[in-house]
Amino acid sequence: MILGLASEHTKRRRSVALVPGAVATLKTIGQGLLVAVGILMAGCASVVSSDTQPLPEARLEPLGAEHISRGGYRLDSLPVSKDAPDLVVLVAFSGGGKRSAAFGYGALRGMREVMVSTPSGPRPLLDQVDAISGVSGGSFPAAYYGLHREQTFGGFERDFLYSDTNSYIYGTYLLPWNWGWLVDPGVGTNDYMERAYDRTMFRGATFRDLEARGRPLIAIGATDIAYGTPILFNQDMFDVICSDLSALPVARAVAASNGFPGLFSPVTLTNHAARCGGRRPGWLRRIGTEERQNPLSRAGAAAIRTERYLDAERTRYVHLADGGIADNLAMRAAGSTTQAMSTADLRESGHLQVRRVLMISVDGQGAQDSSVARRRTVGGLFQMLGLVSGAQIDSYNFETLITVTEQLNALTDRLRQARCAQGRLVNGVPCGDVSSELVHISLTGRPESPEKDRLLAIPTGLTLERDDVDLLVRAGYEAVLRSPRLRTFLGAYPAAAVAPRPAANAGASRRAR
C-alpha cells in the first residue's frame, strides 16, 4: 500500500508545479513515512519464531533401547527427592482462561498447607507432587510454579493474575509495529503472545531450566490440529519427533497451549524424526499387531497416534493450538501414557515401591449460559459458538473423568501384579497393598450459594477484575482444604494426615506475603 502511494505521488510531481513551502511539507511527510516504515519493520523483525532443534547425535540411545534419547525433561530423568517415595501425586489444571489460572493458583496454596504424614514427619502435600499438567489457562500456574516454586506465592498474582493480559492481544492486532504476521508467513500472532508471556512471567526460561528445578514435572498440553490429538511438552513426546526440548522457551509451550483458534495462529514445530534412524520408544515396540487392530484398545490407539509422528514424510510439521480442544481437563494425555505402560514397563522403570497414586483434577470451568432456555430465540453467532463449545467441553469432561478413573484402577492392578511377582512383601509391605484415587475439585462442585453463582459467571478471558481474581483464588484454596475425598485418601497414608489449617487462613496467608 505504501509503495502504491509513493508511485502516485511521483506521477503528480511530473505534472504539477509545487511551491517551495509545499515541497518542504511533502518532504517532511515523506520523512515521517520513512521513519514510520522503519519503526514498523524493526518491530516486525524483532519477533522470531522459536522452532525445534534436532536431537544431538551424542544424546541418541542405541537402537532397541527403552528411550530414543538419554536424559531430557521427562519424569524418569527427574530424581525422586521427597519424603514419601511410595506416594505418587499428579495434579491437573484445566482450561478456562484466567478464571482457571486463578482457581488453580488457589489450589496450589491449599496444597501448600495440607500436610501429609511421612516417615520424616509432616510435610506439605505440594512438596510430594510428582507432576503437574496444565492446558490453556491452566498452563499458566503450572509453568509459573515449575520455574519459580516458593516465589510463586505472591509473584504469580503480580505478574499475571492482576495484569491486563488482554492489552497484549489488542496490541497484536492494533499496533502497526506488531503487524509482522501480516507480511511474514513465518510469524504468527501467537509469536507476539509468546514474547509477552516471556517478558512478564518466564524471562527467557527454557525447558532446560525446568529440568534443573527437578520434580514436579510440568506437562504443558496443546492440541495437534492436524490429527486432533493432545500433545505434551516433554522429552518423551519430543523424542518421537527427534527434537531437543531443552532449548525450547517455556513461553512457547504456554503460547501454544493458549492458542485459541481464530484469535491466535497455531504454533508450528518442525518434525525431525527422519534424523533418528528408525528409533522407537520401548513401550511402542511392545504393542503387538492384535492390539493395534483392536478398535477398543487404548494402548493400540496410542501406538497408532505415535507412529504418525515417526513418519516425518507424512508429518513434516506439528501445528499446535489450544490444549483445551482435545483435553480441557489436562488429564487424557497423561492417562494414555500410563495406560500404555505394561507390568513389565513398571518393573523396568523402578515403580515397584509405589503403593498410593493420587490424581487431583483442578477444574476451573465455568457454567453454561442456561438463560437461553428461557428465550424463544438464540442470540448471535458468538453466543451460538460459546454455547456449542461449552456443551462439547462439558460432555467431554464427564467422559474424561470416567476414563481416567478406569485408567487409574487399571494402573493400580498392574502395580499390584508387578509388586506381587517380586514376592509377598515389597520393602516390608504386603505386595497387594496398592490403591489410587481421583479427586475432582471444581467450581461447579461447590454448595449452592450466591458466591457460587458469581464464581460461575466470571468470564473466560485473560483479564479479570481484581475482586474476581481474589474470589477465585480463595475458592481454589478452600476447595482443596475441604475436599472429603482428599482427606480420606491422605488419612490412610501411612497413618493419619495432619489436619490442614482452617480455611480462614487463606486471607491471612495472602496478607503475610
Coordinates of C-alpha atoms in Angstrom, one line a residue:
M1 CA 0.0 0.0 0.0
I2 CA 2.8 2.4 0.9
L3 CA 4.6 1.7 -2.4
G4 CA 1.4 2.4 -4.3
L5 CA 1.1 5.8 -2.7
A6 CA 4.7 6.7 -3.5
S7 CA 4.2 5.8 -7.2
E8 CA 1.1 8.0 -7.4
H9 CA 3.0 10.9 -5.8
T10 CA 5.8 10.6 -8.4
K11 CA 3.3 10.9 -11.3
R12 CA 1.8 14.0 -9.8
R13 CA 5.2 15.7 -9.4
R14 CA 5.8 15.5 -13.1
S15 CA 2.6 17.4 -14.0
V16 CA 2.2 19.9 -11.1
A17 CA 4.5 22.8 -10.2
L18 CA 4.8 22.9 -6.5
V19 CA 5.7 26.0 -4.4
P20 CA 8.7 25.7 -2.1
G21 CA 6.5 25.5 1.0
A22 CA 4.6 22.6 -0.4
V23 CA 7.8 20.8 -1.3
A24 CA 9.1 21.2 2.2
T25 CA 5.8 19.9 3.6
L26 CA 5.9 16.9 1.3
K27 CA 9.5 16.2 2.3
T28 CA 8.5 16.3 6.0
I29 CA 5.6 13.9 5.3
G30 CA 7.9 11.6 3.3
Q31 CA 10.5 11.6 6.0
G32 CA 7.8 10.8 8.6
L33 CA 6.6 7.9 6.5
L34 CA 10.1 6.6 6.1
V35 CA 10.6 6.7 9.9
A36 CA 7.2 5.0 10.5
V37 CA 8.1 2.3 8.0
G38 CA 11.5 1.8 9.6
I39 CA 9.9 1.5 13.1
L40 CA 7.3 -0.9 11.7
M41 CA 9.9 -3.1 10.0
A42 CA 12.2 -3.0 13.0
G43 CA 9.4 -4.1 15.3
C44 CA 8.4 -6.9 12.9
A45 CA 12.0 -8.1 12.6
S46 CA 12.3 -8.3 16.4
V47 CA 9.9 -11.3 16.6
V48 CA 11.5 -14.7 15.6
S49 CA 9.5 -17.9 15.9
S50 CA 11.0 -20.5 18.2
D51 CA 11.3 -23.8 16.5
T52 CA 12.6 -27.3 17.4
Q53 CA 16.2 -28.3 17.1
P54 CA 17.2 -31.9 16.2
L55 CA 18.4 -34.2 19.0
P56 CA 22.3 -34.2 19.1
E57 CA 23.9 -37.4 18.0
A58 CA 25.5 -37.7 21.4
R59 CA 22.1 -37.9 23.1
L60 CA 20.7 -40.7 21.0
E61 CA 20.4 -44.2 22.6
P62 CA 21.3 -47.4 20.7
L63 CA 18.6 -49.0 18.6
G64 CA 16.4 -51.1 20.8
A65 CA 16.8 -49.0 24.0
E66 CA 13.9 -48.0 26.2
H67 CA 14.1 -44.4 25.2
I68 CA 15.1 -42.8 21.9
S69 CA 17.4 -40.3 23.7
R70 CA 19.2 -40.0 27.0
G71 CA 18.1 -37.6 29.7
G72 CA 15.9 -34.7 28.9
Y73 CA 12.8 -33.3 30.5
R74 CA 10.8 -36.5 31.4
L75 CA 9.6 -37.9 34.7
D76 CA 12.1 -40.8 34.8
S77 CA 15.0 -38.3 34.5
L78 CA 14.0 -36.2 37.5
P79 CA 15.2 -37.8 40.7
V80 CA 12.8 -38.7 43.5
S81 CA 13.8 -36.4 46.3
K82 CA 10.7 -36.3 48.5
D83 CA 9.7 -37.7 51.9
A84 CA 7.1 -40.1 50.6
P85 CA 8.6 -42.1 47.6
D86 CA 5.8 -44.7 47.7
L87 CA 3.2 -41.9 47.1
V88 CA 2.7 -40.6 43.6
V89 CA 0.8 -37.3 43.3
L90 CA -0.4 -36.0 40.0
V91 CA -2.1 -32.6 39.6
A92 CA -4.0 -31.4 36.5
F93 CA -5.1 -27.8 35.9
S94 CA -8.0 -27.4 33.4
G95 CA -8.5 -24.8 30.7
G96 CA -10.7 -21.8 31.3
G97 CA -8.7 -18.6 30.8
K98 CA -7.6 -16.5 33.8
R99 CA -10.5 -17.9 35.7
S100 CA -8.9 -21.4 35.7
A101 CA -5.5 -19.9 36.3
A102 CA -6.7 -18.1 39.5
F103 CA -8.6 -21.2 40.7
G104 CA -5.6 -23.4 40.1
Y105 CA -3.3 -20.9 41.9
G106 CA -5.6 -21.1 44.9
A107 CA -5.5 -24.9 44.8
L108 CA -1.6 -24.6 44.9
R109 CA -2.0 -22.5 48.0
G110 CA -4.2 -25.1 49.5
M111 CA -1.8 -28.0 48.7
R112 CA 0.9 -26.0 50.3
E113 CA -1.0 -26.0 53.6
V114 CA -2.4 -29.6 53.6
M115 CA 0.1 -31.7 55.5
V116 CA 0.9 -35.3 54.8
S117 CA 2.3 -37.6 57.5
T118 CA 5.5 -39.1 56.2
P119 CA 8.4 -41.1 57.7
S120 CA 10.2 -37.8 58.0
G121 CA 7.3 -36.1 59.8
P122 CA 4.5 -33.9 58.5
R123 CA 5.2 -32.4 55.1
P124 CA 3.2 -30.2 52.7
L125 CA 1.2 -32.1 50.1
L126 CA 2.6 -29.7 47.5
D127 CA 6.1 -30.9 48.2
Q128 CA 5.1 -34.5 47.4
V129 CA 3.7 -33.7 43.9
D130 CA 5.5 -35.6 41.1
A131 CA 3.9 -34.0 38.0
I132 CA 1.6 -31.0 37.2
S133 CA -0.2 -30.9 33.9
G134 CA -2.0 -27.9 32.5
V135 CA -3.8 -26.8 29.4
S136 CA -4.9 -23.4 28.2
G137 CA -5.5 -21.2 31.2
G138 CA -4.3 -23.9 33.5
S139 CA -0.8 -23.9 31.8
F140 CA -0.1 -20.5 33.4
P141 CA 0.0 -21.6 37.1
A142 CA 1.6 -24.9 36.2
A143 CA 4.5 -23.4 34.2
Y144 CA 5.0 -20.5 36.7
Y145 CA 5.2 -22.7 39.7
G146 CA 7.5 -25.1 37.9
L147 CA 10.0 -22.3 37.4
H148 CA 9.5 -20.1 40.5
R149 CA 8.4 -22.6 43.2
E150 CA 8.0 -20.8 46.5
Q151 CA 8.3 -17.3 44.8
T152 CA 5.1 -18.2 43.0
F153 CA 3.1 -17.2 46.1
G154 CA 2.7 -13.5 45.6
G155 CA 4.7 -13.3 42.3
F156 CA 2.0 -15.0 40.2
E157 CA -0.6 -12.6 41.2
R158 CA 1.7 -9.6 40.4
D159 CA 3.0 -10.9 37.1
F160 CA -0.2 -12.5 35.7
L161 CA -3.4 -12.6 37.7
Y162 CA -3.7 -8.9 38.3
S163 CA -2.3 -7.9 34.9
D164 CA -4.2 -6.7 31.9
T165 CA -3.2 -9.6 29.5
N166 CA -5.9 -8.6 27.0
S167 CA -3.9 -5.4 26.3
Y168 CA -1.2 -7.6 24.6
I169 CA -3.9 -9.2 22.5
Y170 CA -5.2 -5.9 21.4
G171 CA -1.7 -4.7 20.7
T172 CA -1.0 -7.6 18.4
Y173 CA -3.9 -6.5 16.1
L174 CA -4.0 -2.7 16.6
L175 CA -0.4 -1.6 16.8
P176 CA 1.4 -1.3 13.4
W177 CA 4.8 -2.4 14.8
N178 CA 3.2 -5.7 15.7
W179 CA 1.9 -6.4 12.2
G180 CA 4.8 -8.7 11.1
W181 CA 2.3 -11.5 11.0
L182 CA 0.5 -9.8 8.1
V183 CA 3.6 -9.8 5.8
D184 CA 5.7 -12.7 7.1
P185 CA 4.2 -16.2 6.8
G186 CA 6.8 -17.4 9.3
V187 CA 5.5 -15.2 12.0
G188 CA 2.1 -15.6 13.7
T189 CA 0.0 -13.7 16.2
N190 CA 0.9 -16.2 18.8
D191 CA 4.6 -15.3 18.4
Y192 CA 3.7 -11.9 19.9
M193 CA 1.9 -13.5 22.8
E194 CA 4.9 -15.8 23.4
R195 CA 7.0 -12.7 23.7
A196 CA 4.6 -11.0 26.1
Y197 CA 4.4 -14.1 28.3
D198 CA 8.2 -14.4 28.3
R199 CA 8.7 -10.7 29.3
T200 CA 6.1 -10.8 32.1
M201 CA 6.5 -14.3 33.6
F202 CA 9.2 -16.6 32.2
R203 CA 12.1 -14.2 31.4
G204 CA 13.9 -16.3 28.9
A205 CA 13.5 -19.6 30.7
T206 CA 13.7 -22.8 28.7
F207 CA 12.8 -26.4 29.4
R208 CA 16.4 -26.9 30.4
D209 CA 15.7 -24.5 33.3
L210 CA 12.6 -26.6 34.3
E211 CA 14.7 -29.7 34.2
A212 CA 17.2 -28.1 36.6
R213 CA 14.4 -27.4 39.1
G214 CA 13.6 -31.1 39.4
R215 CA 10.2 -32.5 40.3
P216 CA 7.4 -31.9 39.8
L217 CA 7.5 -32.4 36.1
I218 CA 5.4 -29.7 34.4
A219 CA 3.4 -31.1 31.5
I220 CA 2.0 -28.4 29.3
G221 CA -0.6 -29.6 26.9
A222 CA -1.6 -28.4 23.4
T223 CA -3.7 -29.9 20.6
D224 CA -2.3 -31.1 17.2
I225 CA -4.9 -29.6 14.9
A226 CA -3.9 -32.0 12.0
Y227 CA -4.9 -35.1 14.0
G228 CA -6.9 -33.7 16.9
T229 CA -4.6 -35.4 19.4
P230 CA -3.3 -34.0 22.8
I231 CA 0.4 -33.2 22.8
L232 CA 2.5 -32.8 25.9
F233 CA 5.7 -30.8 26.0
N234 CA 8.0 -33.4 27.5
Q235 CA 11.0 -35.2 26.1
D236 CA 9.1 -38.5 25.6
M237 CA 6.9 -36.7 23.0
F238 CA 9.8 -34.7 21.6
D239 CA 11.8 -38.0 21.2
V240 CA 9.2 -39.1 18.7
I241 CA 9.9 -36.1 16.5
C242 CA 13.6 -36.4 17.2
S243 CA 13.8 -33.0 18.7
D244 CA 15.6 -31.5 21.7
L245 CA 13.0 -30.0 24.1
S246 CA 15.6 -28.5 26.4
A247 CA 16.3 -25.4 24.3
L248 CA 12.6 -24.5 23.7
P249 CA 11.3 -21.5 25.6
V250 CA 8.7 -22.3 28.2
A251 CA 6.7 -19.3 26.9
R252 CA 6.5 -21.0 23.5
A253 CA 4.7 -24.0 25.1
V254 CA 2.3 -21.8 27.1
A255 CA 1.5 -19.8 23.9
A256 CA 0.7 -23.0 22.1
S257 CA -1.5 -24.2 24.9
N258 CA -3.4 -21.0 24.9
G259 CA -3.7 -20.6 21.1
F260 CA -7.5 -20.2 20.8
P261 CA -8.3 -20.9 17.1
G262 CA -9.3 -17.8 15.1
L263 CA -7.9 -15.4 17.7
F264 CA -4.3 -16.8 17.6
S265 CA -2.3 -18.5 14.9
P266 CA -1.1 -22.1 15.5
V267 CA 2.4 -22.7 16.9
T268 CA 4.3 -24.7 14.4
L269 CA 7.1 -27.2 15.2
T270 CA 9.4 -28.9 12.7
N271 CA 9.4 -32.8 12.8
H272 CA 13.0 -34.1 12.7
A273 CA 12.0 -37.8 13.0
A274 CA 14.0 -38.8 9.9
R275 CA 17.2 -37.9 11.8
C276 CA 16.7 -40.6 14.5
G277 CA 17.4 -43.6 12.3
G278 CA 14.2 -45.5 12.9
R279 CA 14.5 -45.5 16.7
R280 CA 11.2 -46.2 18.5
P281 CA 10.4 -46.0 22.3
G282 CA 10.3 -49.3 24.1
W283 CA 6.6 -49.2 25.1
L284 CA 5.7 -48.7 21.4
R285 CA 7.7 -51.8 20.3
R286 CA 5.9 -54.0 22.8
I287 CA 2.4 -53.3 21.5
G288 CA 1.6 -56.0 19.0
T289 CA -0.5 -56.2 15.9
E290 CA -3.5 -57.5 17.7
E291 CA -3.7 -54.5 20.0
R292 CA -3.2 -52.1 17.1
Q293 CA -6.1 -53.7 15.1
N294 CA -8.4 -53.7 18.1
P295 CA -10.6 -50.5 17.9
L296 CA -11.3 -50.7 21.6
S297 CA -7.6 -50.9 22.7
R298 CA -6.4 -47.7 24.2
A299 CA -2.8 -48.9 24.0
G300 CA -3.2 -49.7 20.4
A301 CA -4.8 -46.3 19.7
A302 CA -1.8 -44.6 21.5
A303 CA 0.6 -46.6 19.3
I304 CA -1.2 -45.6 16.1
R305 CA -1.2 -41.9 17.1
T306 CA 2.5 -42.0 18.0
E307 CA 3.5 -43.7 14.7
R308 CA 2.1 -40.8 12.7
Y309 CA 4.9 -38.6 14.1
L310 CA 7.6 -41.2 13.4
D311 CA 6.8 -40.8 9.7
A312 CA 8.5 -37.5 9.0
E313 CA 7.4 -37.6 5.4
R314 CA 3.7 -37.9 6.4
T315 CA 4.0 -35.4 9.3
R316 CA 6.6 -32.8 8.4
Y317 CA 5.2 -30.2 10.8
V318 CA 3.2 -30.2 14.1
H319 CA 0.7 -27.4 14.2
L320 CA -0.4 -26.7 17.8
A321 CA -3.5 -24.9 19.1
D322 CA -5.3 -24.5 22.4
G323 CA -4.8 -27.6 24.6
G324 CA -8.4 -27.4 25.8
I325 CA -9.7 -28.5 22.4
A326 CA -8.5 -32.1 22.9
D327 CA -8.3 -32.3 26.7
N328 CA -9.8 -29.5 28.7
L329 CA -9.1 -31.2 32.0
A330 CA -5.4 -31.8 31.1
M331 CA -5.7 -35.5 32.1
R332 CA -6.1 -37.5 28.9
A333 CA -2.6 -37.4 27.6
A334 CA -1.1 -38.4 30.9
G335 CA -3.7 -41.1 31.3
S336 CA -3.0 -42.6 27.9
T337 CA 0.7 -42.8 28.8
T338 CA 0.0 -44.8 32.0
Q339 CA -2.5 -46.9 30.1
A340 CA 0.2 -47.9 27.6
M341 CA 2.6 -49.0 30.4
S342 CA 2.6 -52.8 30.9
T343 CA 3.5 -54.7 34.0
A344 CA 7.0 -55.2 32.5
D345 CA 7.3 -51.4 32.0
L346 CA 6.5 -50.8 35.6
R347 CA 9.1 -53.3 36.7
E348 CA 11.8 -51.9 34.5
S349 CA 11.1 -48.3 35.4
G350 CA 11.6 -49.0 39.2
H351 CA 8.0 -48.1 40.2
L352 CA 7.5 -51.2 42.4
Q353 CA 7.9 -49.1 45.5
V354 CA 4.7 -47.1 44.7
R355 CA 1.7 -48.0 46.8
R356 CA -0.5 -44.9 46.6
V357 CA -1.4 -43.0 43.4
L358 CA -3.3 -39.7 43.9
M359 CA -4.6 -37.6 40.9
I360 CA -6.1 -34.2 41.7
S361 CA -8.1 -32.6 39.0
V362 CA -8.5 -28.9 39.5
D363 CA -11.3 -27.8 37.2
G364 CA -11.9 -24.1 36.8
Q365 CA -14.6 -24.5 34.1
G366 CA -17.5 -22.1 34.4
A367 CA -21.2 -22.8 33.8
Q368 CA -23.1 -22.8 30.6
D369 CA -25.4 -19.8 30.0
S370 CA -28.7 -21.5 30.7
S371 CA -30.7 -18.3 30.3
V372 CA -31.1 -19.1 26.6
A373 CA -33.5 -21.9 27.7
R374 CA -36.0 -19.1 28.8
R375 CA -35.9 -17.3 25.5
R376 CA -37.6 -18.0 22.2
T377 CA -34.6 -17.3 20.1
V378 CA -30.8 -17.7 20.5
G379 CA -28.6 -14.7 20.1
G380 CA -25.9 -14.0 17.5
L381 CA -23.0 -16.1 16.2
F382 CA -20.7 -15.6 19.1
Q383 CA -23.3 -16.7 21.6
M384 CA -24.1 -19.8 19.5
L385 CA -20.3 -20.7 19.2
G386 CA -20.0 -20.2 23.0
L387 CA -22.9 -22.5 23.7
V388 CA -21.8 -25.2 21.3
S389 CA -18.2 -25.1 22.6
G390 CA -19.4 -25.2 26.3
A391 CA -21.7 -28.2 25.6
Q392 CA -18.9 -30.1 23.9
I393 CA -16.5 -29.4 26.8
D394 CA -19.0 -30.3 29.5
S395 CA -19.8 -33.6 27.8
Y396 CA -16.1 -34.4 27.1
N397 CA -15.1 -33.6 30.7
F398 CA -17.6 -36.0 32.1
E399 CA -16.3 -38.8 29.9
T400 CA -12.7 -37.8 30.7
L401 CA -13.3 -38.2 34.5
I402 CA -14.8 -41.7 33.9
T403 CA -12.0 -42.7 31.6
V404 CA -9.2 -41.6 33.8
T405 CA -10.7 -43.3 36.8
E406 CA -10.7 -46.5 34.8
Q407 CA -7.1 -46.0 33.8
L408 CA -6.1 -45.3 37.4
N409 CA -7.8 -48.5 38.5
A410 CA -6.1 -50.5 35.7
L411 CA -2.7 -48.9 36.7
T412 CA -3.3 -50.0 40.3
D413 CA -4.0 -53.6 39.2
R414 CA -0.8 -53.6 37.1
L415 CA 1.2 -52.2 40.0
R416 CA -0.2 -54.9 42.3
Q417 CA 0.7 -57.6 39.8
A418 CA 4.2 -56.3 39.3
R419 CA 4.8 -56.0 43.0
C420 CA 3.5 -59.4 43.9
A421 CA 5.6 -61.0 41.1
Q422 CA 8.6 -60.0 43.3
G423 CA 7.3 -61.6 46.4
R424 CA 4.7 -61.4 49.2
L425 CA 6.4 -58.4 50.7
V426 CA 7.9 -55.4 49.0
N427 CA 10.0 -53.1 51.3
G428 CA 8.3 -54.8 54.2
V429 CA 4.8 -54.0 53.0
P430 CA 2.3 -56.6 51.6
C431 CA 2.6 -56.6 47.8
G432 CA -1.1 -56.2 47.2
D433 CA -1.4 -53.0 49.4
V434 CA -1.8 -50.6 46.5
S435 CA -4.6 -48.1 45.9
S436 CA -5.4 -45.0 43.8
E437 CA -7.8 -42.1 44.0
L438 CA -9.1 -39.4 41.6
V439 CA -10.0 -36.2 43.5
H440 CA -12.0 -33.7 41.3
I441 CA -12.0 -30.2 42.6
S442 CA -14.3 -27.8 40.7
L443 CA -16.2 -24.6 40.8
T444 CA -19.4 -26.4 39.8
G445 CA -19.0 -28.8 42.8
R446 CA -19.3 -26.0 45.4
P447 CA -22.5 -25.9 47.5
E448 CA -25.3 -23.7 46.1
S449 CA -24.9 -20.1 47.2
P450 CA -24.8 -16.6 45.7
E451 CA -21.0 -16.8 45.8
K452 CA -21.1 -19.9 43.6
D453 CA -23.3 -18.1 41.1
R454 CA -20.9 -15.2 41.0
L455 CA -17.9 -17.6 40.5
L456 CA -19.5 -19.5 37.7
A457 CA -20.5 -16.2 36.0
I458 CA -16.9 -15.0 35.8
P459 CA -16.0 -14.9 32.1
T460 CA -13.3 -17.0 30.3
G461 CA -10.8 -14.3 29.4
L462 CA -7.3 -13.2 30.1
T463 CA -8.1 -10.0 32.0
L464 CA -10.3 -10.1 35.2
E465 CA -11.4 -7.7 37.9
R466 CA -9.1 -7.9 40.9
D467 CA -12.0 -8.8 43.2
D468 CA -12.9 -11.7 40.9
V469 CA -9.3 -12.9 41.0
D470 CA -9.3 -12.9 44.8
L471 CA -12.6 -14.7 44.9
L472 CA -11.3 -17.4 42.6
V473 CA -8.1 -17.8 44.5
R474 CA -9.9 -18.2 47.8
A475 CA -12.3 -20.7 46.1
G476 CA -9.4 -22.9 44.9
Y477 CA -7.8 -22.8 48.3
E478 CA -10.9 -23.7 50.2
A479 CA -11.8 -26.5 47.7
V480 CA -8.5 -28.3 48.5
L481 CA -8.8 -27.9 52.2
R482 CA -12.4 -29.0 52.4
S483 CA -12.3 -32.0 50.0
P484 CA -13.6 -35.1 51.8
R485 CA -12.1 -37.5 49.3
L486 CA -8.7 -35.9 49.7
R487 CA -8.9 -36.0 53.4
T488 CA -9.9 -39.7 53.4
F489 CA -7.2 -40.7 51.0
L490 CA -4.4 -38.9 52.8
G491 CA -5.8 -40.1 56.1
A492 CA -4.9 -43.6 55.1
Y493 CA -1.3 -42.7 54.2
P494 CA 0.6 -44.1 56.0
A495 CA -1.1 -43.3 59.3
A496 CA -3.2 -40.1 59.5
A497 CA -2.7 -36.9 57.6
V498 CA -2.1 -33.9 59.7
A499 CA -5.3 -31.8 59.7
P500 CA -4.9 -28.8 57.4
R501 CA -5.1 -25.3 58.8
P502 CA -8.5 -23.7 58.8
A503 CA -9.7 -22.2 55.6
A504 CA -9.8 -18.8 57.3
N505 CA -6.1 -18.6 56.9
A506 CA -6.4 -18.1 53.2
G507 CA -6.7 -14.4 53.6
A508 CA -4.1 -14.3 56.3
S509 CA -1.6 -16.1 54.1
R510 CA -2.2 -13.5 51.3
R511 CA -1.7 -10.6 53.8
A512 CA 1.5 -12.2 55.1
R513 CA 3.3 -12.5 51.8

